[in-house]
Short mmCIF file of C-alpha atoms in Angstrom, two decimals:
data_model
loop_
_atom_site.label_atom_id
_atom_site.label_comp_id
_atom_site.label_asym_id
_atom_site.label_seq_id
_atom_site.Cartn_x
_atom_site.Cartn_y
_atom_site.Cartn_z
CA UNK A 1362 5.24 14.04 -18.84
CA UNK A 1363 1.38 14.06 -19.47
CA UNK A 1364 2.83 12.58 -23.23
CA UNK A 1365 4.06 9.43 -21.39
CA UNK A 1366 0.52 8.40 -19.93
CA UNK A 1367 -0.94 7.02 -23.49
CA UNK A 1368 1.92 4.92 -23.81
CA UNK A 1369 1.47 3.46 -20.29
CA UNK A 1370 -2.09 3.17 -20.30
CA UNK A 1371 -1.59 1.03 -23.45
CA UNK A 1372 1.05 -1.20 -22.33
CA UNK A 1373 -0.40 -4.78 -22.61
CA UNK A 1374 0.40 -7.89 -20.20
CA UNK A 1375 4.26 -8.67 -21.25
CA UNK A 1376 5.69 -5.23 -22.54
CA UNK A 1377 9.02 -6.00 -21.95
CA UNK A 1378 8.70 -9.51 -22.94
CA UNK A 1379 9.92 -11.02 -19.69
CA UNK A 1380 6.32 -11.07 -17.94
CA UNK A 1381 5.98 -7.44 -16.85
CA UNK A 1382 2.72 -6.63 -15.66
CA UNK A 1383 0.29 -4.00 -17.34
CA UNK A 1384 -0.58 -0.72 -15.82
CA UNK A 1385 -4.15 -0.84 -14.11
CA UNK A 1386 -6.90 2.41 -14.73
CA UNK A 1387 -6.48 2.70 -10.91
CA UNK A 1388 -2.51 2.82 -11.25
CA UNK A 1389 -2.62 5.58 -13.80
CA UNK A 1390 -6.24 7.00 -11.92
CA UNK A 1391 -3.69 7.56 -8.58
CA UNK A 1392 -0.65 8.79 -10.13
CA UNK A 1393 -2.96 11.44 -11.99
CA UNK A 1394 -4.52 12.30 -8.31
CA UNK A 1395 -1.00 12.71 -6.95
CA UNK A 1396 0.29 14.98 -9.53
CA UNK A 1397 -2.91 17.04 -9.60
CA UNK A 1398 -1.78 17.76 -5.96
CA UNK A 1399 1.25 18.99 -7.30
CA UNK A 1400 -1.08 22.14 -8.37
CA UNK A 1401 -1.87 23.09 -4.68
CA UNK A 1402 0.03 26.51 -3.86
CA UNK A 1403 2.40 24.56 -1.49
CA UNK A 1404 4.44 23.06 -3.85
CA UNK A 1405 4.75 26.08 -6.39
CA UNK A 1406 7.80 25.34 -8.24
CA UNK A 1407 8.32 21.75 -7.78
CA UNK A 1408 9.32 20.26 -11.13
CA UNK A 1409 7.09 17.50 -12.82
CA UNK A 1410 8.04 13.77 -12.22
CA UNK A 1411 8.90 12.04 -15.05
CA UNK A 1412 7.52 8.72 -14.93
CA UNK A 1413 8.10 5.51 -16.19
CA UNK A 1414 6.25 1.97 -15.70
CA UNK A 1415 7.89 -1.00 -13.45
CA UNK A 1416 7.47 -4.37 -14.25
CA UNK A 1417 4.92 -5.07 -11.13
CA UNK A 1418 2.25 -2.90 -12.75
CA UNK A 1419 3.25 0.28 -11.02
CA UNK A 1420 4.33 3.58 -12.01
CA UNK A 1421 7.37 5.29 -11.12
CA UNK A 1422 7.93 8.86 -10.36
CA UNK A 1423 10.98 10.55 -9.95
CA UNK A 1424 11.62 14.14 -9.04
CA UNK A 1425 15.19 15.25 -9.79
CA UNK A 1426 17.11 18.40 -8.85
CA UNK A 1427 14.84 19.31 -5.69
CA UNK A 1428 16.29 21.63 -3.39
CA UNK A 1429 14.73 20.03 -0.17
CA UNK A 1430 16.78 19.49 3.04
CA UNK A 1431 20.25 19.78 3.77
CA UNK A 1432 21.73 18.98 1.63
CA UNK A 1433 19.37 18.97 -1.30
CA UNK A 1434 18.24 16.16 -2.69
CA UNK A 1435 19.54 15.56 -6.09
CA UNK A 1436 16.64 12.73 -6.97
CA UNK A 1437 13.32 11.72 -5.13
CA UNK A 1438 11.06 9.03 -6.61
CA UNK A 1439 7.81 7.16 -5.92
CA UNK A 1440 5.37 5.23 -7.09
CA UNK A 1441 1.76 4.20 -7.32
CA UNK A 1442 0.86 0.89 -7.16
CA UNK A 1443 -2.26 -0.96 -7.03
CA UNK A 1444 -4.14 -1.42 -3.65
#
């Protein structure tokens, strides 16, 4: 997951050649903020996201497999996005 952050900090104006918007230092700052969170005793266990940039110059991330609620969710996402 950590991996994935180069390639989306790098990602210019246009990636995907159809006008997607690049991923701003604040985008990747918060996502980083809300994964570091992920460290707190509370959620001991949960898997990483894996995330992915979106076109609007925010970052996705989705949890799969959690075993929240009844019945368990089988995928969570959500994203940061610039304020």
């Amino acid at each position: 997951m950590a991996d994935s952050f180069p390639q989306v900090k790098g990602l210019p104006e246009n990636w995907d050649g159809y006008g997607a918007e690049a991923v701003s230092g604040n985008v990747i700052a918060s996502t980083l903020f809300i994964i570091s969170l992920l460290n707190h005793p509370q959620f001991h266990g949960l898997p990483l996201p894996e995330i992915s940039p979106e076109t609007n110059g925010t970052i996705s991330m989705c949890f799969a497999n959690l075993d929240f609620g009844d019945p368990p969710a089988r995928k969570t996402s959500c994203s940061a996005r610039r304020p």
